[in-house]
PDB file of C-alpha atoms in Angstrom:
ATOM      1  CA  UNK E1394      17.568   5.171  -4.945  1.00  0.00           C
ATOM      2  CA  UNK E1395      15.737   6.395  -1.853  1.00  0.00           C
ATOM      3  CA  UNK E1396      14.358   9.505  -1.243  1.00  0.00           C
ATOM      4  CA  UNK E1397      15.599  11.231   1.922  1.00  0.00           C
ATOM      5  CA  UNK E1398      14.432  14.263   3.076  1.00  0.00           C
ATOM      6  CA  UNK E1399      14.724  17.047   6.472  1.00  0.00           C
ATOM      7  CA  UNK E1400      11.356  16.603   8.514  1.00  0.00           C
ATOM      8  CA  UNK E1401      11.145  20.446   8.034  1.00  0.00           C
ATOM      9  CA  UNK E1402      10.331  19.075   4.456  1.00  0.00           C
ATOM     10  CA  UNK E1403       6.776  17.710   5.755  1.00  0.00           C
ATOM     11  CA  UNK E1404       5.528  21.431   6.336  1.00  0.00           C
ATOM     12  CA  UNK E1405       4.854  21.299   2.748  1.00  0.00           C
ATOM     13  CA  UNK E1406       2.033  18.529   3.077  1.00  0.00           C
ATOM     14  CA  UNK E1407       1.102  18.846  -0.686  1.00  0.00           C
ATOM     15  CA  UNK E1408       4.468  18.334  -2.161  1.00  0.00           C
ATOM     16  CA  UNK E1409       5.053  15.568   0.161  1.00  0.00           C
ATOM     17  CA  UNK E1410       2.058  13.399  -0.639  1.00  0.00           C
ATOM     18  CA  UNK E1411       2.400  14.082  -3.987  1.00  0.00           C
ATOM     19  CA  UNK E1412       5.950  12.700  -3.730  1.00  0.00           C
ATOM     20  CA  UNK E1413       4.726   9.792  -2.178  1.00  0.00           C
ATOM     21  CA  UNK E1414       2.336   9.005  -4.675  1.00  0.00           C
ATOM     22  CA  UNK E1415       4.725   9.593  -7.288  1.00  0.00           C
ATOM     23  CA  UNK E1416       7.492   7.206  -6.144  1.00  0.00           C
ATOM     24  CA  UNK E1417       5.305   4.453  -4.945  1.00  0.00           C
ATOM     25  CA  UNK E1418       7.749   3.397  -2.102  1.00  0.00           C
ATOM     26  CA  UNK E1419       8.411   4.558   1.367  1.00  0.00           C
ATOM     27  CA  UNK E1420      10.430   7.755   1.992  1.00  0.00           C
ATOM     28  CA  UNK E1421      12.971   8.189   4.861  1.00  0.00           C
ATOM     29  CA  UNK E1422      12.832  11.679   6.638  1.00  0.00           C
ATOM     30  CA  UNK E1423      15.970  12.589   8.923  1.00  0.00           C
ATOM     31  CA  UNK E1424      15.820  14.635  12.301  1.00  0.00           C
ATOM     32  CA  UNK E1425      18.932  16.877  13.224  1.00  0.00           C
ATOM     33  CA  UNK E1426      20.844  14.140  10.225  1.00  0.00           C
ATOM     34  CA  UNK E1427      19.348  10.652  11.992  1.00  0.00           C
ATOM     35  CA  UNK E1428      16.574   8.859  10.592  1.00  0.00           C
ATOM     36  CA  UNK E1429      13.217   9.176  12.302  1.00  0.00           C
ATOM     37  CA  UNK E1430      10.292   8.545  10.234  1.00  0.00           C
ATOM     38  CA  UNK E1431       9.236   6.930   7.122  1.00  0.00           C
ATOM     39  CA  UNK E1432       6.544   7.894   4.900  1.00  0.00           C
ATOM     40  CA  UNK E1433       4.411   6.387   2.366  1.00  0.00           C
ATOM     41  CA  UNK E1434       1.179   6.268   0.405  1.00  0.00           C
ATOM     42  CA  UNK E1435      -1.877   4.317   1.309  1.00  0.00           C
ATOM     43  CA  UNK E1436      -1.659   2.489  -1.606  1.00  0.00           C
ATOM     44  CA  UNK E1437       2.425   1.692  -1.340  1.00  0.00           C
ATOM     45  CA  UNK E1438       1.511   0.869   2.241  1.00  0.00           C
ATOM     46  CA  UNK E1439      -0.696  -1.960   1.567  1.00  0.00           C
ATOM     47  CA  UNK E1440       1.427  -3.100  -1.191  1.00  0.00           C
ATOM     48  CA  UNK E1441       3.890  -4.106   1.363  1.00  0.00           C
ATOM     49  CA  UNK E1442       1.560  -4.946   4.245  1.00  0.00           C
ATOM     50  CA  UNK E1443       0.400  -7.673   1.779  1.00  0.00           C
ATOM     51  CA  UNK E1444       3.425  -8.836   0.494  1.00  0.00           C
ATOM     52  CA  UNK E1445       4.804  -9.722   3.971  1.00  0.00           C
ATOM     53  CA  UNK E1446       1.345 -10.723   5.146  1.00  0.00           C
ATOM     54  CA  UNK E1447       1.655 -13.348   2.083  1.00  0.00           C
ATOM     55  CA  UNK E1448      -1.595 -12.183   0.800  1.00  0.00           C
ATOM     56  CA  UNK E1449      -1.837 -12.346  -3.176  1.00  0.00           C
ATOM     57  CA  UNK E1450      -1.616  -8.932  -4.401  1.00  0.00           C
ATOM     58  CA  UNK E1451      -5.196  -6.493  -4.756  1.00  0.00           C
ATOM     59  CA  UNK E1452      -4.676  -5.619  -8.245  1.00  0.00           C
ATOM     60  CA  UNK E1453      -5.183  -8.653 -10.083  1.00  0.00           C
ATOM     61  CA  UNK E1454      -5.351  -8.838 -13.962  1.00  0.00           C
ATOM     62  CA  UNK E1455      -6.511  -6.486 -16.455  1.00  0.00           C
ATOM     63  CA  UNK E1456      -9.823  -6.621 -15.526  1.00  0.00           C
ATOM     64  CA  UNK E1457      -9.505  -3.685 -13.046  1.00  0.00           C
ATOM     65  CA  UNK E1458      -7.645  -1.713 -15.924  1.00  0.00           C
ATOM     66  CA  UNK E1459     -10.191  -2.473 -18.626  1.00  0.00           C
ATOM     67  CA  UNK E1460     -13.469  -1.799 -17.332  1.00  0.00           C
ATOM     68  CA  UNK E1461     -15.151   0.502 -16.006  1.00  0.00           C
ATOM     69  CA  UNK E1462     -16.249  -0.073 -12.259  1.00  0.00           C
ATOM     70  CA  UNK E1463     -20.091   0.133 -13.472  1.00  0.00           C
ATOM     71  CA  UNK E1464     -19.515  -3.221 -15.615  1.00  0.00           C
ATOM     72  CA  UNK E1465     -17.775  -4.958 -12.538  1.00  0.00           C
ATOM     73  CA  UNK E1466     -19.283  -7.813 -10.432  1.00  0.00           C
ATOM     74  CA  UNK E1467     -19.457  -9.413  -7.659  1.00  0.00           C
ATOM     75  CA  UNK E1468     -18.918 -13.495  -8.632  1.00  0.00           C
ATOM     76  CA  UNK E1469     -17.467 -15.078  -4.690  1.00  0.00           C
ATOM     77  CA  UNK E1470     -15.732 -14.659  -2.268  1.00  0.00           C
ATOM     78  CA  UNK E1471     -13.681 -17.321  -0.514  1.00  0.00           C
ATOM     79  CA  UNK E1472      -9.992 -17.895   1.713  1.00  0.00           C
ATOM     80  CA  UNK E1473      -7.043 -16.787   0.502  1.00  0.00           C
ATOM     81  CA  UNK E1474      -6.164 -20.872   0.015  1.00  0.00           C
ATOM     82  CA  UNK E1475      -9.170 -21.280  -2.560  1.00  0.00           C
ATOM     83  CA  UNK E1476      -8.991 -17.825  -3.622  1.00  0.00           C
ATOM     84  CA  UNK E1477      -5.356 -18.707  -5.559  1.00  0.00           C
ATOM     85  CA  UNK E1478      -7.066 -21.570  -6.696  1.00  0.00           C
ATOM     86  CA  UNK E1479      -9.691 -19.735  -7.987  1.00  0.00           C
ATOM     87  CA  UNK E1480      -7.348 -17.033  -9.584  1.00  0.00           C
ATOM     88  CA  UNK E1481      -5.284 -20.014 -11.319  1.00  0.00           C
ATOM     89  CA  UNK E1482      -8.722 -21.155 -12.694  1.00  0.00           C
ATOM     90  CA  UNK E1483      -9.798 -17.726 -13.994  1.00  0.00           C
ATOM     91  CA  UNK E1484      -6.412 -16.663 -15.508  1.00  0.00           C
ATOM     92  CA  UNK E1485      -6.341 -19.681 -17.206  1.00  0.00           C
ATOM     93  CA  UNK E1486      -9.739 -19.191 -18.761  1.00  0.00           C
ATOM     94  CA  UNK E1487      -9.046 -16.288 -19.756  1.00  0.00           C
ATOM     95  CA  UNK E1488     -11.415 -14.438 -17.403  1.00  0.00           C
ATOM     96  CA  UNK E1489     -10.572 -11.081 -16.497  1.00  0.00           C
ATOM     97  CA  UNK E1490     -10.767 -10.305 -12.975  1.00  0.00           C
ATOM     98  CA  UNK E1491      -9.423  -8.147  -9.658  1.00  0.00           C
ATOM     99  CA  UNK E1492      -9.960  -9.010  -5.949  1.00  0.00           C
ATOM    100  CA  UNK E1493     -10.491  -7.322  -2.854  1.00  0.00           C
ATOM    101  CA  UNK E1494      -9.201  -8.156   0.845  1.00  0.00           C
ATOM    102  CA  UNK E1495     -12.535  -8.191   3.266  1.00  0.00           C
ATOM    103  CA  UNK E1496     -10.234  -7.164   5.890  1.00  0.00           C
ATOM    104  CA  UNK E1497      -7.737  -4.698   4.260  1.00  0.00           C
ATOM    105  CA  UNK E1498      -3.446  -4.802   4.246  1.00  0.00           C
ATOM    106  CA  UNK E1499      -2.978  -4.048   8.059  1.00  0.00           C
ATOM    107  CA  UNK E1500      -6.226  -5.870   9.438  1.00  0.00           C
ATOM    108  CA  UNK E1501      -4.728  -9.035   7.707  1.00  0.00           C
ATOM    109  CA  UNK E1502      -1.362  -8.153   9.330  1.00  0.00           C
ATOM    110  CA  UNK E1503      -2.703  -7.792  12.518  1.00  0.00           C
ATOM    111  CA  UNK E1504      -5.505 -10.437  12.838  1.00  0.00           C
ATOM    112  CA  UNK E1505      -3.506 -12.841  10.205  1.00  0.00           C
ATOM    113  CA  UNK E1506      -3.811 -13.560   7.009  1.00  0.00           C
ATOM    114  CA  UNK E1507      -6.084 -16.869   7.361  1.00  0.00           C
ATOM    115  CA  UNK E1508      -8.925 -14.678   9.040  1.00  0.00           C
ATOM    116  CA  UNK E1509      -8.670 -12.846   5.433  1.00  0.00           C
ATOM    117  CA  UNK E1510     -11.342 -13.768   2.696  1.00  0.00           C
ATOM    118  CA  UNK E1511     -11.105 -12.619  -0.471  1.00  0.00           C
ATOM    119  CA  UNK E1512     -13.925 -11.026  -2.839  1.00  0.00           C
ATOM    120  CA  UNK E1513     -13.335 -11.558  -6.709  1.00  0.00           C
ATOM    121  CA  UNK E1514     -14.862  -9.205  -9.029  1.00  0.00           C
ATOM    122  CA  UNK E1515     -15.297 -10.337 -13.179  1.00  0.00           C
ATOM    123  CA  UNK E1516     -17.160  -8.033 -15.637  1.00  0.00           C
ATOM    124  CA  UNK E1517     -20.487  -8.147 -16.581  1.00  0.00           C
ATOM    125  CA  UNK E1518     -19.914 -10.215 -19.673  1.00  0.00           C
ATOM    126  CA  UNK E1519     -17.950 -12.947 -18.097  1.00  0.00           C
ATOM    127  CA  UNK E1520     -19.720 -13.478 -15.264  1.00  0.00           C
ATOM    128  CA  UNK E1521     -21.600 -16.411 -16.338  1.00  0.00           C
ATOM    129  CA  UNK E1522     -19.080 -17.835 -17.421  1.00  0.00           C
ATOM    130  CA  UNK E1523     -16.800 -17.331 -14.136  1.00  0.00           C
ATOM    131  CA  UNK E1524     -20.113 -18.432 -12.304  1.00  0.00           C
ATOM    132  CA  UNK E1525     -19.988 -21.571 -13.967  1.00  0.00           C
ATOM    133  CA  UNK E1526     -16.599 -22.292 -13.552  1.00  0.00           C
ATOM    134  CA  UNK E1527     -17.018 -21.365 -10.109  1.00  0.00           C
ATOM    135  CA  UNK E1528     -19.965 -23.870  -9.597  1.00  0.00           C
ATOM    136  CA  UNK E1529     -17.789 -26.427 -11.186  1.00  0.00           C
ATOM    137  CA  UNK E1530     -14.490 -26.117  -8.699  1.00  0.00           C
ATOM    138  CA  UNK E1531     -16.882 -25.569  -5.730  1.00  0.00           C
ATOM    139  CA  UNK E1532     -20.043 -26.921  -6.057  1.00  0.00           C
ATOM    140  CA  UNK E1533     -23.233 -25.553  -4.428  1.00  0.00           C
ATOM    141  CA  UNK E1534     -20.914 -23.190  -2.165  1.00  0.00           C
ATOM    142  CA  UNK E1535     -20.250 -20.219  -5.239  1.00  0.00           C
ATOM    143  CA  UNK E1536     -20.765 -17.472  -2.655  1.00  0.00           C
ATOM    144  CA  UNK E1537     -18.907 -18.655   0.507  1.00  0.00           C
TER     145      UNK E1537
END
């Protein structure tokens, strides 16, 4: 159910973000009892700016979850049109992995999403493995 709430409400900036963040989807605040604003978190934001941008989602598999950002790397980045491709490949290797938009949620809405690249990250101890499986869907062009 959505959560409503008076714009004397957003005195209270703490609460309010901390609402946001909690619910993970935009809230509606009212003026004299008529809608007027909505109100989200960065992070729900770009969620959605994505989704209707058609842009494959920024938290990709576990590999965000399981390791710390020390053991991440860089492996390519490449168009969102390879960069599913690429994701299919990984997934089904078994590669953990997360990706990044170069141009962030509302850039890629603005600009569009095919001016979008996207940068995958695989831990340390699959990189080699993701580089060679990179090499061998791309060729010589692993680091667009």
């Amino acid at each position: 159910m959505p959560q409503i709430r008076p714009i004397t409400d957003l005195r209270n900036t703490n609460e309010i973000s901390e609402l946001c963040h909690a619910r993970q989807e935009p809230i509606f605040i009212t003026k004299n009892g008529y809608g007027d604003l909505v109100i989200m978190s960065m992070d729900t934001y770009e969620s959605l700016a994505e989704k209707s941008a058609g842009l494959p989602r920024q938290t990709a598999s576990p590999g965000e979850r399981e390791f710390p950002p020390e053991e991440l790397c860089f492996l390519t980045e490449k168009d969102p049109m390879w960069g599913g491709t690429l994701a299919e490949a990984l997934k089904r290797n078994g590669i953990p992995f997360f990706t990044r938009s170069t141009l962030g949620a509302g850039m890629a809405l603005k600009a569009g999403p095919l001016l979008d690249t996207l940068r995958f990250y695989v831990p340390r101890s699959r990189l080699e493995a993701a580089q060679a499986l990179v090499e061998e869907l791309f060729g010589g062009e692993a680091a667009q």
